[in-house]
Short mmCIF file of C-alpha atoms (C1' of nucleotides) in Angstrom, two decimals:
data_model
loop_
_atom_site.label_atom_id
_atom_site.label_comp_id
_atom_site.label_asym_id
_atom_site.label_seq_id
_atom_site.Cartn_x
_atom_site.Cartn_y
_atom_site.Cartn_z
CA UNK A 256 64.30 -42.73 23.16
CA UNK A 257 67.62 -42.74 21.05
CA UNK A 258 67.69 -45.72 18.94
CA UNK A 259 66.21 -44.66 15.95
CA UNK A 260 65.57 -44.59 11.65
CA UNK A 261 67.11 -47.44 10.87
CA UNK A 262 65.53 -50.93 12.12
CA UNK A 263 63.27 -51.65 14.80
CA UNK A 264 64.12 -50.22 18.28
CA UNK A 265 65.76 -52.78 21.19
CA UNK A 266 62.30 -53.11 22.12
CA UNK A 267 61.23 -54.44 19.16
CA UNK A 268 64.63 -56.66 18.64
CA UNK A 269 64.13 -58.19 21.95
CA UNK A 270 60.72 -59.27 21.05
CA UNK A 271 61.66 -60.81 17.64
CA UNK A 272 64.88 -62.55 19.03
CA UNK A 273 62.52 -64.04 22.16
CA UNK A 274 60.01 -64.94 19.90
CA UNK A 275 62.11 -67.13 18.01
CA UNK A 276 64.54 -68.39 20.27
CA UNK A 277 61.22 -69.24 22.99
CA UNK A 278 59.86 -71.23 19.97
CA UNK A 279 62.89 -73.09 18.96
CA UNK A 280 64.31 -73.92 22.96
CA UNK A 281 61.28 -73.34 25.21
CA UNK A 282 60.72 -71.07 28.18
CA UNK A 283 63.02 -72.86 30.27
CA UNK A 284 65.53 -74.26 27.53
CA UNK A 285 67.09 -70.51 26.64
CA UNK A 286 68.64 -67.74 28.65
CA UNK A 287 68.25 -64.41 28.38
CA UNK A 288 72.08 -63.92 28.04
CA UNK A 289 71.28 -66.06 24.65
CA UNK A 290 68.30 -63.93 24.02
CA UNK A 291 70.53 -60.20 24.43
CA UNK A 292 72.81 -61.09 22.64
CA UNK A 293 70.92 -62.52 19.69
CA UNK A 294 69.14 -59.50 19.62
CA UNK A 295 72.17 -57.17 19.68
CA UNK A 296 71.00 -55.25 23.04
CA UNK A 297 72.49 -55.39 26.69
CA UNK A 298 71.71 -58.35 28.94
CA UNK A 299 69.87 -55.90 31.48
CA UNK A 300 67.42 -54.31 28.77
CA UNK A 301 65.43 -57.45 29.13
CA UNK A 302 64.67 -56.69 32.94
CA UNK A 303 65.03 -52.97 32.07
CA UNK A 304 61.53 -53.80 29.58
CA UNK A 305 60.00 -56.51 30.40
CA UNK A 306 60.63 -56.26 34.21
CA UNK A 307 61.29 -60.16 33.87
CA UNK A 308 61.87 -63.16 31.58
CA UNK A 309 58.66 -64.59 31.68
CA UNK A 310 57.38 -60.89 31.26
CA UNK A 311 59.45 -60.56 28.06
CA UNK A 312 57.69 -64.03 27.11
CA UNK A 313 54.54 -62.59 28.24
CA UNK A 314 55.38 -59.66 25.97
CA UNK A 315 55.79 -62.03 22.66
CA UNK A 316 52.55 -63.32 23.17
CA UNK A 317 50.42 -60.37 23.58
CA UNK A 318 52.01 -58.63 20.55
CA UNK A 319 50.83 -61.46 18.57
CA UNK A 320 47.66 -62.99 20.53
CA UNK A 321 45.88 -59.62 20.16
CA UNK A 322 45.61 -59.03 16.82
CA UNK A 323 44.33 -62.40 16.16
CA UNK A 324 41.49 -62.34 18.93
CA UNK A 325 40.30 -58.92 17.05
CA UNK A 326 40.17 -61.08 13.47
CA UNK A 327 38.16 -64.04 14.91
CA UNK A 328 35.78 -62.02 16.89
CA UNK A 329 35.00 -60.07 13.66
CA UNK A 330 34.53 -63.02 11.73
CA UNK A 331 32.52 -64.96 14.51
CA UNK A 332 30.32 -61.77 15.13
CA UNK A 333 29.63 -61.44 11.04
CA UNK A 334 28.91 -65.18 11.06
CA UNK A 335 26.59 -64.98 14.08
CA UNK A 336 24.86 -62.05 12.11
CA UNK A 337 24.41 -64.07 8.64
CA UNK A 338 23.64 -66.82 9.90
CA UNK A 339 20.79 -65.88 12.77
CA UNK A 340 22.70 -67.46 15.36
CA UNK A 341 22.89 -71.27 13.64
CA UNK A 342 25.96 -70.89 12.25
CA UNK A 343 26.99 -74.11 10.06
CA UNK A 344 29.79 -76.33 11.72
CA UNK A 345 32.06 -75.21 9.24
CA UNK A 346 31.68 -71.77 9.24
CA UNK A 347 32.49 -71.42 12.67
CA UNK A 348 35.67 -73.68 11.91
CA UNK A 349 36.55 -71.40 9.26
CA UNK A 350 36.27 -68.15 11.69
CA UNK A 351 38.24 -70.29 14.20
CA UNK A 352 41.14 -71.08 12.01
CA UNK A 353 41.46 -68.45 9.70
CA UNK A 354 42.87 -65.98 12.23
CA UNK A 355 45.23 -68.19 13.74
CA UNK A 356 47.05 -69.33 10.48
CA UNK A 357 46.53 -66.68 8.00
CA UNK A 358 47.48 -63.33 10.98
CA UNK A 359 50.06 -61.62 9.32
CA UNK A 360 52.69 -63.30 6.92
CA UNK A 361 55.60 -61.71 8.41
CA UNK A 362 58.51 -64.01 9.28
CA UNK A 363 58.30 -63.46 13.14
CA UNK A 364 54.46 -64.26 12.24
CA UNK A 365 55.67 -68.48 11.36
CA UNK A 366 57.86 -68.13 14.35
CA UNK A 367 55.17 -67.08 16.85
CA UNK A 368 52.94 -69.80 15.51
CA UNK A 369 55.42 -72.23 16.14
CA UNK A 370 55.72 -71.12 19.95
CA UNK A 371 52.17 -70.99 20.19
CA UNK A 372 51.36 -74.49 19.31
CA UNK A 373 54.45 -75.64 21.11
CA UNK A 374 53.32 -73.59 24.27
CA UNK A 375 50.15 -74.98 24.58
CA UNK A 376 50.55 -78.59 25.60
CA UNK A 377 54.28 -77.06 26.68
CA UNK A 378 54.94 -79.16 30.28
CA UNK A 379 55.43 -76.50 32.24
CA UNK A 380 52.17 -75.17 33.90
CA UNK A 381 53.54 -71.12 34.07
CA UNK A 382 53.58 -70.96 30.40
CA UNK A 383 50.69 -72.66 29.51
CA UNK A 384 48.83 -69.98 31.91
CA UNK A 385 49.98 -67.31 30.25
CA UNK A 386 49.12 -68.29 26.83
CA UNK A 387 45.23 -69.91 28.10
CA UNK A 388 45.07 -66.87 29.65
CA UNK A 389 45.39 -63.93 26.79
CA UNK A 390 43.67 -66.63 23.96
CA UNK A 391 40.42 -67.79 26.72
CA UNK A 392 38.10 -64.83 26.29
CA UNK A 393 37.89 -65.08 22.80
CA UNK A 394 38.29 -69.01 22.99
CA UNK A 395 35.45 -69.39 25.14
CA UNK A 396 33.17 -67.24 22.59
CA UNK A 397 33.96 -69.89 20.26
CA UNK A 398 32.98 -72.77 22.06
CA UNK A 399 29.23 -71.38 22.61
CA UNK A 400 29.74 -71.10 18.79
CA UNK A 401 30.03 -74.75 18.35
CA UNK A 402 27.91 -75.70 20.75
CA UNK A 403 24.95 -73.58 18.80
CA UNK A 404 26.31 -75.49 15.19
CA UNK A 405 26.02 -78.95 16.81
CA UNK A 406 23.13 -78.62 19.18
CA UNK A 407 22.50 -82.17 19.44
CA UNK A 408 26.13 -83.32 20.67
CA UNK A 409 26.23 -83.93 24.30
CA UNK A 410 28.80 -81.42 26.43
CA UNK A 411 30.68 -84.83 26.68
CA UNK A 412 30.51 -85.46 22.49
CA UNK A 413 31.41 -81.28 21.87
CA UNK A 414 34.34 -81.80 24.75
CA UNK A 415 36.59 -84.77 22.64
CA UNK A 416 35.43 -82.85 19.08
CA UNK A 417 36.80 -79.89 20.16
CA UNK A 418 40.27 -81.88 21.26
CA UNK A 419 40.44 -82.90 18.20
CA UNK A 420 39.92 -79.56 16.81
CA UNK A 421 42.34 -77.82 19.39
CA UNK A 422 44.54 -80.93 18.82
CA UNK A 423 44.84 -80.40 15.10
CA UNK A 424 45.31 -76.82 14.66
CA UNK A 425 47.75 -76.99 17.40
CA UNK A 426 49.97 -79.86 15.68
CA UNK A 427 49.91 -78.06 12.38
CA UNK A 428 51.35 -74.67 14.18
CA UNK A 429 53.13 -76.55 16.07
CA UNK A 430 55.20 -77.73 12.89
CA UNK A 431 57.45 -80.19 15.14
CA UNK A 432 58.66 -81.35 11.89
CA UNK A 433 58.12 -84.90 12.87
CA UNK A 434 55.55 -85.87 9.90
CA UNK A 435 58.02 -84.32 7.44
CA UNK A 436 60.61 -87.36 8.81
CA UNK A 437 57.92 -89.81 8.26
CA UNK A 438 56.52 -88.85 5.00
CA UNK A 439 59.02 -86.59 3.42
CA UNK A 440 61.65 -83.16 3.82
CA UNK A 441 59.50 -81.99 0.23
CA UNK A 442 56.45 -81.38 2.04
CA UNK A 443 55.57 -78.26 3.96
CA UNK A 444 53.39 -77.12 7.43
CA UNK A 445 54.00 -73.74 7.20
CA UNK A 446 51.28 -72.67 4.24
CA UNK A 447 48.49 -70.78 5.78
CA UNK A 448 46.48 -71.83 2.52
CA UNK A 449 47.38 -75.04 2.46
CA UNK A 450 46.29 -75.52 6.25
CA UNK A 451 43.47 -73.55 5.89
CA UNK A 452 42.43 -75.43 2.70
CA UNK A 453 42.64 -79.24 4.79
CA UNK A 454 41.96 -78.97 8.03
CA UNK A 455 38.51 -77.23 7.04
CA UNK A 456 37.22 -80.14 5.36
CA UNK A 457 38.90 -82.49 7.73
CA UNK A 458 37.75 -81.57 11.05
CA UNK A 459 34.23 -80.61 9.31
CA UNK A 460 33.70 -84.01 8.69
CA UNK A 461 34.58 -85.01 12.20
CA UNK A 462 32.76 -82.61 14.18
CA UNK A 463 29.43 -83.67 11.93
CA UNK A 464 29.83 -87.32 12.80
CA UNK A 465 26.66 -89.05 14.43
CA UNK A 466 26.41 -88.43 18.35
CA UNK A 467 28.20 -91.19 19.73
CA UNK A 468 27.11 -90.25 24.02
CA UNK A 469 23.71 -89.75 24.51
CA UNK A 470 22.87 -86.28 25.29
CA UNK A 471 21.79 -85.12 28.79
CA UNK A 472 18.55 -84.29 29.48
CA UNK A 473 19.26 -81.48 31.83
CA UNK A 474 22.12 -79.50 29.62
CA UNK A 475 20.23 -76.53 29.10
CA UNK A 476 21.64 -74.48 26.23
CA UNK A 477 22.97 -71.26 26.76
CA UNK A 478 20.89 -68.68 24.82
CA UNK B 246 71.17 -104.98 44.94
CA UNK B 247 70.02 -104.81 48.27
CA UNK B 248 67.00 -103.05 48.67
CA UNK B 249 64.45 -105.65 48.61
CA UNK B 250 61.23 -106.69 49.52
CA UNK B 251 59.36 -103.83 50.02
CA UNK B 252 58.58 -101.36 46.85
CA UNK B 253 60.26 -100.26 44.16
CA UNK B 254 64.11 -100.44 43.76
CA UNK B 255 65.85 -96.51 43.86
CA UNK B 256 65.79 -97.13 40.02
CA UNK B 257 62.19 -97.81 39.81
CA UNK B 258 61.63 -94.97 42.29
CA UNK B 259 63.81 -92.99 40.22
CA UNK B 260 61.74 -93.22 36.96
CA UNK B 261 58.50 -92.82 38.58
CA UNK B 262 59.34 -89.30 39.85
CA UNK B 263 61.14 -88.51 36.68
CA UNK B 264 57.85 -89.44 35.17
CA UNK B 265 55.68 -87.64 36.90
CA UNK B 266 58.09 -84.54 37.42
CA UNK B 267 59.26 -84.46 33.84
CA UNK B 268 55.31 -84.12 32.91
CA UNK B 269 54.14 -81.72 34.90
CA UNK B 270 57.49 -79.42 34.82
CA UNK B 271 59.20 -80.41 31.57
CA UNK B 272 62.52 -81.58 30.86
CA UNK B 273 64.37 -78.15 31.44
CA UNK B 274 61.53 -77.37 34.56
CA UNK B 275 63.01 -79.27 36.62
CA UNK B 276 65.93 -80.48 38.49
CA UNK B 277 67.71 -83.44 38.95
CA UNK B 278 67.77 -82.52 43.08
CA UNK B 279 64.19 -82.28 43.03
CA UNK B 280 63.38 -85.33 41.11
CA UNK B 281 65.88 -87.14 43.33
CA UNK B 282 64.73 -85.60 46.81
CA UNK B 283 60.48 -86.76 45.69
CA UNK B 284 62.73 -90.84 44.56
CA UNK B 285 63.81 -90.51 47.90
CA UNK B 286 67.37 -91.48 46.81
CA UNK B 287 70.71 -89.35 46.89
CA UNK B 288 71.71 -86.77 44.50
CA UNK B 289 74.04 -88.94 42.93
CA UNK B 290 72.09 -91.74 41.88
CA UNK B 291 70.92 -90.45 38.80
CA UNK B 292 73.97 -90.08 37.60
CA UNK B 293 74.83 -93.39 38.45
CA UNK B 294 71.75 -95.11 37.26
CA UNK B 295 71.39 -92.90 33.84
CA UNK B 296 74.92 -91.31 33.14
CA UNK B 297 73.00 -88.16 32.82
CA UNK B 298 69.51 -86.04 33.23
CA UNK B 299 69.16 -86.52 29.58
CA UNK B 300 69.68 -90.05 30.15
CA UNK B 301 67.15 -90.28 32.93
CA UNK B 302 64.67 -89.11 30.31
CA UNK B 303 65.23 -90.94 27.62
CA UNK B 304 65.42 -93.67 30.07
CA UNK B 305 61.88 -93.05 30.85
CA UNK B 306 60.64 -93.14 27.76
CA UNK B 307 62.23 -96.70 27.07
CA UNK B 308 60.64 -98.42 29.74
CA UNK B 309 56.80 -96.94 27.81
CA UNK B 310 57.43 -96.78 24.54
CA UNK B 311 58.46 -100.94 24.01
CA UNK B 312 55.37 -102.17 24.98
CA UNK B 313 53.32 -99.46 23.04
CA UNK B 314 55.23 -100.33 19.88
CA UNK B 315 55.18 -104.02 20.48
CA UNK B 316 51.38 -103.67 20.54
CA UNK B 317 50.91 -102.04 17.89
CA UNK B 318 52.64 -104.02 15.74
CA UNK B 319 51.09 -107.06 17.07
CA UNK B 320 47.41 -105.32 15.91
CA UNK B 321 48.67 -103.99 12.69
CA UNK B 322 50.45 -106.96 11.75
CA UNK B 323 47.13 -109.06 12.67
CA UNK B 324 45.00 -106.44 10.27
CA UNK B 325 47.47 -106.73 7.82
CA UNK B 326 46.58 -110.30 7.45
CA UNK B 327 43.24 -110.04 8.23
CA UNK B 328 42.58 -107.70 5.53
CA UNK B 329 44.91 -108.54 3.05
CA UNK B 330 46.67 -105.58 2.61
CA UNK B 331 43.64 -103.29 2.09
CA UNK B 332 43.08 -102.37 5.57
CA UNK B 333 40.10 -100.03 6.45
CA UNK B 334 41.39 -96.80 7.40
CA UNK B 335 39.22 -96.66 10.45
CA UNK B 336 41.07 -99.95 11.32
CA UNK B 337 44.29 -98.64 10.80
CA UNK B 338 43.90 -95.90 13.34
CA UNK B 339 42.08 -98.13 15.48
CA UNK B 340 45.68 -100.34 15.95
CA UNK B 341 47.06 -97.32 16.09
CA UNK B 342 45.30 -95.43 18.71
CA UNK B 343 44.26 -98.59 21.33
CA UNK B 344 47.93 -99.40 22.30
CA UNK B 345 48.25 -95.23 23.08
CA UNK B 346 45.41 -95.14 25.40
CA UNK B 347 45.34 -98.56 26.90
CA UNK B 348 48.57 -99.51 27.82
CA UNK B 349 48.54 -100.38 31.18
CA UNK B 350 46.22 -99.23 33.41
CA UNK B 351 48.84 -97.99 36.06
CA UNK B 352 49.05 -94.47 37.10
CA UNK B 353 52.18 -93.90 35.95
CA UNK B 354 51.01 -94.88 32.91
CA UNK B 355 48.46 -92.07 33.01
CA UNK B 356 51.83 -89.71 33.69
CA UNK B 357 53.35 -91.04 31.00
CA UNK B 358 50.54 -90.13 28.69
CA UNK B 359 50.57 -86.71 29.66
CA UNK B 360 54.93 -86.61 29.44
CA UNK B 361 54.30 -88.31 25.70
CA UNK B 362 51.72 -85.98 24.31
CA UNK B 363 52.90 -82.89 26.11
CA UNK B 364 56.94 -84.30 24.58
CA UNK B 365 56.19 -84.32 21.03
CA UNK B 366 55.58 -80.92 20.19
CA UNK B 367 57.98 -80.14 23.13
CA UNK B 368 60.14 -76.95 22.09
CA UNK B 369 63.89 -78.08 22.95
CA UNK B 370 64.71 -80.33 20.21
CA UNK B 371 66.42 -82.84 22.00
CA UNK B 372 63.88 -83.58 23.59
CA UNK B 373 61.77 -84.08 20.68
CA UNK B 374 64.54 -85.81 18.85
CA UNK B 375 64.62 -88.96 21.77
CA UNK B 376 60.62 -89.46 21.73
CA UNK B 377 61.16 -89.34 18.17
CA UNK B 378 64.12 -91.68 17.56
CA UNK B 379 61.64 -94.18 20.01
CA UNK B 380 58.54 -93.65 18.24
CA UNK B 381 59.83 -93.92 14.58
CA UNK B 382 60.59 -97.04 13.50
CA UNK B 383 56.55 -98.54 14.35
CA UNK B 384 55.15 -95.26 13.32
CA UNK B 385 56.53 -95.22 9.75
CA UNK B 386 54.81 -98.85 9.41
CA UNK B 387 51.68 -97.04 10.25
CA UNK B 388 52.27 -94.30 7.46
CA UNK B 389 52.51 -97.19 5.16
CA UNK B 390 49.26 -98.47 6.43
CA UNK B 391 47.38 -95.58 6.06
CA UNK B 392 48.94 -95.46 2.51
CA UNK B 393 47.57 -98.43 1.24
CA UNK B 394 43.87 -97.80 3.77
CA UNK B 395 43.18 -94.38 1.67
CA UNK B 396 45.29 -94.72 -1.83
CA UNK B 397 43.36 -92.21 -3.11
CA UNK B 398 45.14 -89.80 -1.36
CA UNK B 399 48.49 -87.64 -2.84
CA UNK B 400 50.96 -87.51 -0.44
CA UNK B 401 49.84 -84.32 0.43
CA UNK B 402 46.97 -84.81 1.51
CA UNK B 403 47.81 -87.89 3.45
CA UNK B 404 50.24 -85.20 5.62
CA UNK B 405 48.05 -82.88 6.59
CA UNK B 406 45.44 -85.40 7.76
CA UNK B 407 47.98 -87.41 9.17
CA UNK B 408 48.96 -84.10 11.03
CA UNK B 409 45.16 -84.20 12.40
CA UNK B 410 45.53 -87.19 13.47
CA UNK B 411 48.33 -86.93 15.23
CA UNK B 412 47.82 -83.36 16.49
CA UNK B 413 43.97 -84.75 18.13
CA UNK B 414 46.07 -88.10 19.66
CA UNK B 415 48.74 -86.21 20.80
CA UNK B 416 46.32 -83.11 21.97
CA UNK B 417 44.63 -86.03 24.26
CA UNK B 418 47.36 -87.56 25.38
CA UNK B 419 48.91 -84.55 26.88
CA UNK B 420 45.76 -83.44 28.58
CA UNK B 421 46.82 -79.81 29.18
CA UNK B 422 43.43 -78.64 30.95
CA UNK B 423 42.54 -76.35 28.82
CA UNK B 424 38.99 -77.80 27.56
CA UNK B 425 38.32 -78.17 30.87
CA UNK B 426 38.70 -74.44 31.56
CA UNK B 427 36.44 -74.43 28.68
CA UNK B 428 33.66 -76.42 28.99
CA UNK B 429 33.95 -77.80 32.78
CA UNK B 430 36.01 -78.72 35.56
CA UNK B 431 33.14 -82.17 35.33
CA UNK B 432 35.02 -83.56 31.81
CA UNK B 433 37.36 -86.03 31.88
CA UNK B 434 40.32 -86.52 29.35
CA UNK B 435 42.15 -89.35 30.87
CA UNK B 436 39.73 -92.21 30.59
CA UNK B 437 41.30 -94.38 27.80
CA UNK B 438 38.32 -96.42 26.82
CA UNK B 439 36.25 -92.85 25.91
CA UNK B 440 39.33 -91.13 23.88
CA UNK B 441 39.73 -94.47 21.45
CA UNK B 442 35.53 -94.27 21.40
CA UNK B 443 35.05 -90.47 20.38
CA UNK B 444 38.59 -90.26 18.39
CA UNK B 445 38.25 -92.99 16.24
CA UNK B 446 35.05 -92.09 14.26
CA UNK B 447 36.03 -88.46 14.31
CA UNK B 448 39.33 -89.37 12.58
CA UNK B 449 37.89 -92.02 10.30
CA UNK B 450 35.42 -89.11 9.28
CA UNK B 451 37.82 -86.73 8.50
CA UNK B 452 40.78 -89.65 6.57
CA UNK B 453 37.39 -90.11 4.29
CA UNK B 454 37.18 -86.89 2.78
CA UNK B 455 37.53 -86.66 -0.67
CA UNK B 456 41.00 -86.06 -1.57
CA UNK B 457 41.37 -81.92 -1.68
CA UNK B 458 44.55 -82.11 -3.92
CA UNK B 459 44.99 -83.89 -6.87
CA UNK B 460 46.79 -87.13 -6.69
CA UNK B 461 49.94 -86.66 -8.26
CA UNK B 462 51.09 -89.44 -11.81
CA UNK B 463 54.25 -90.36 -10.07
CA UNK B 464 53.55 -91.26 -6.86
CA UNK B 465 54.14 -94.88 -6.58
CA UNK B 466 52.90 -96.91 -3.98
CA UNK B 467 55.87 -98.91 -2.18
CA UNK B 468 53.74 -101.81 -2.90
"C1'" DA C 4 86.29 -113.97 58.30
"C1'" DT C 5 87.53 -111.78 54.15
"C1'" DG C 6 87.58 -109.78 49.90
"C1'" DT C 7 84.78 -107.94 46.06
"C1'" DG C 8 81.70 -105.44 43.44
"C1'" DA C 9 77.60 -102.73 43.65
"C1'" DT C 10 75.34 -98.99 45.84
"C1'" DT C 11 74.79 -94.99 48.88
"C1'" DG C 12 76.20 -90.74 51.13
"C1'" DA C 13 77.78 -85.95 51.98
"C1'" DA C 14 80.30 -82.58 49.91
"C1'" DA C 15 82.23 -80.04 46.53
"C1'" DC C 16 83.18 -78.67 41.50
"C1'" DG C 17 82.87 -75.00 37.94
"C1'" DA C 18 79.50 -73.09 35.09
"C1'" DA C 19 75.37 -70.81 34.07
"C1'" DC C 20 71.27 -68.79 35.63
"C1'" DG C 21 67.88 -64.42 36.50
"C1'" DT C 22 68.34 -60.25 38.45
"C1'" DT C 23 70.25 -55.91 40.34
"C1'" DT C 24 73.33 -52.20 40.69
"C1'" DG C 25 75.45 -47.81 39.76
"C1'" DA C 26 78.00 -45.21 36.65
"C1'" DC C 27 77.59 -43.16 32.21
"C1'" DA C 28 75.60 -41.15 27.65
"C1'" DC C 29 72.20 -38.95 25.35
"C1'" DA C 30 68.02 -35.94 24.06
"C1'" DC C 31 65.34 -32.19 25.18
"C1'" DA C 32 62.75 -28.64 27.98
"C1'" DA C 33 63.55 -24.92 31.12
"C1'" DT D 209 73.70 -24.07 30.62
"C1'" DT D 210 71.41 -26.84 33.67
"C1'" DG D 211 68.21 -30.33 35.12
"C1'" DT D 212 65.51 -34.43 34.16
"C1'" DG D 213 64.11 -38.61 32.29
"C1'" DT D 214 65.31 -42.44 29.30
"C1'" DG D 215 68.27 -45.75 27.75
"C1'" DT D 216 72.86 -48.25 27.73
"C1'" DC D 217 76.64 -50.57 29.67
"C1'" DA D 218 79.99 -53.57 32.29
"C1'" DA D 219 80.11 -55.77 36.39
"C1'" DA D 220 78.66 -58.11 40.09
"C1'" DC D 221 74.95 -60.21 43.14
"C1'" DG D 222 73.43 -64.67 45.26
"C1'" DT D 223 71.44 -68.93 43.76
"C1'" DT D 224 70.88 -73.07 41.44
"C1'" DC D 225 72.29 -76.10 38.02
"C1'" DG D 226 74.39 -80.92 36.25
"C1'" DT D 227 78.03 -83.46 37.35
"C1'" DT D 228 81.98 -85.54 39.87
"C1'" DT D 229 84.54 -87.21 43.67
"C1'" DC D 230 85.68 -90.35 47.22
"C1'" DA D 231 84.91 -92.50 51.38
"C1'" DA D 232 81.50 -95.41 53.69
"C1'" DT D 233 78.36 -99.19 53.50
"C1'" DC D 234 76.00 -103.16 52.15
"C1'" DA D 235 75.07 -108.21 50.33
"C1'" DC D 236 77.26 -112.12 49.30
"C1'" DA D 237 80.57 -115.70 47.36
"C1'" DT D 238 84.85 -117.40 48.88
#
DNA sequence: ATGTGATTGAAACGAACGTTTGACACACAA
DNA sequence: TTGTGTGTCAAACGTTCGTTTCAATCACAT
């Protein structure tokens, strides 16, 4: 290649101007004549790359989506060691969110987590694939996780927990700014700390709530 | 007018395939010859009806959002009264949540649920500005509620588990599949009656954490 | 019957879209 | 120096977009 010592390659600028611009219009809502030319490079290096636009979106995900899988299967495999494989409720929160919030404290990082918790409820059903797809494996881990700290919810009880879970730490990456217009411009989403440091407790307390469906007699757990 | 009779006027039509179209595709996922071809009416009429696609959508919203907000105030103001001014915070997000889940029963209300949720955290921000703009005015009443139901809280910590709150409503209403990927194709996310029974003591768990930050001198409460 | 205002229809508008092309510039190994 | 692969560039491809136009059509009061 030719680009070279000084700043990141037209690879690299194409990712960070996607990133961003994906989070702040949406899949559909930006062009990739906005996207080129925010990034400095020619239209055609986006198909040249990324073969297409939703492989250039497809592109800011994994660059992000991997590292963070890596830091919550670490944490959920250290967990599952200390704790014998009864991990406390909280713990497996804790490996759950940490990752997600605290990944990297670059600026593109608060970007990407904007587009991520936007993407996920986003309407259209191509872009929610692709991000399901790249965050499921380690996802799924996660919900045998919970389902081992609360063995006596019901698949039904564990199922609207976790939406409340997924909800919440969704919302807060999210950062659609809308509680800040309710409550006040002073206060801020975008601490990992902060997050970290509230939503533990918060969704702690929730997911240790009473059983309020009976459990099924013939839910086997899954070793 | 002269249609008649039979079904839906082409307006009526016209907002129920916006609805459903606008959910599933978002607002830039779609166009207005597709939403018009599934009304059954000409290209034109949209235009004619709502000025403009953005005016089709916010159009959509309207005819939702009024009876939502006129129901919740209606429960609010009745717990308000009730409880003279010292509402129980699980009471609070009980007139809060009801009138998200239960109004109507129709299955375009069900689509609407989905275009809500799936809106807020939508990443175009005009499209988050118009659910906003409808949404406000009631929801700030509720802020106030919850103020006054937990005043133990600093306003900090009232936003971020205000932000679980709304992130686990929203993360319902929207429904994007994903838990189902999850846990099971057998779970159900759209039955009102079972989100307002599992979210409500979830959330009233987590609003009843002891406060994480400390409460700040100034804060007044806006009696 | 006639005029009037509201609605529908087919067609076209210019603009913007994702994508492709082919010529050109460069680095580097042979 | 020549050949090869990689990257850049301006330009154009065909398609689809939201919107507008204007004539035709309808229900209905006069």
């Amino acid at each position: 290649m030719h680009p070279n010592e000084a700043g990141p390659d037209a690879q690299d600028r194409l990712l960070d101007a996607a990133e961003r611009l994906f989070a702040e219009h949406g899949f559909h809502g930006v062009s990739l004549r906005t996207i080129t030319t925010e990034a400095g490079v020619n239209l055609a290096a986006a198909n040249y790359y990324f073969r297409s636009k939703e492989g250039l979106f497809r592109a800011v995900f994994e660059r992000r989506v991997g590292p963070v899988n890596a830091d919550r299967e670490a944490l959920l495999q250290e967990l599952m060691a200390r704790s014998a494989g009864r991990p406390a409720v909280g713990e497996v929160l804790r490996a759950f969110l940490e990752p997600a919030f605290r990944a990297s404290t670059s600026p593109g990082a608060e970007m990407f987590r904007k587009l991520s918790g936007r993407s996920s409820v986003d309407p259209s059903p191509e872009v929610r694939r692709i991000v399901y797809e790249l965050y499921d494996p380690v996802s799924s881990r996660f919900v045998d996780a919970f389902k081992r700290a609360c063995p006596d919810l019901s698949r039904e009880d564990l199922f609207w927990r976790l939406a409340c879970v997924f909800g919440a730490m969704m919302y807060v990456r999210a950062d659609s700014g809308r509680l800040q217009r309710l409550l006040g411009d002073d206060l801020n989403m975008s601490d990992p700390e902060a997050a970290i440091a509230h939503l533990i407790p918060f969704l702690t307390a929730g997911m240790e709530v009473p059983p309020i469906t009976t459990r099924d007699e013939n839910e086997g757990e899954s070793t």
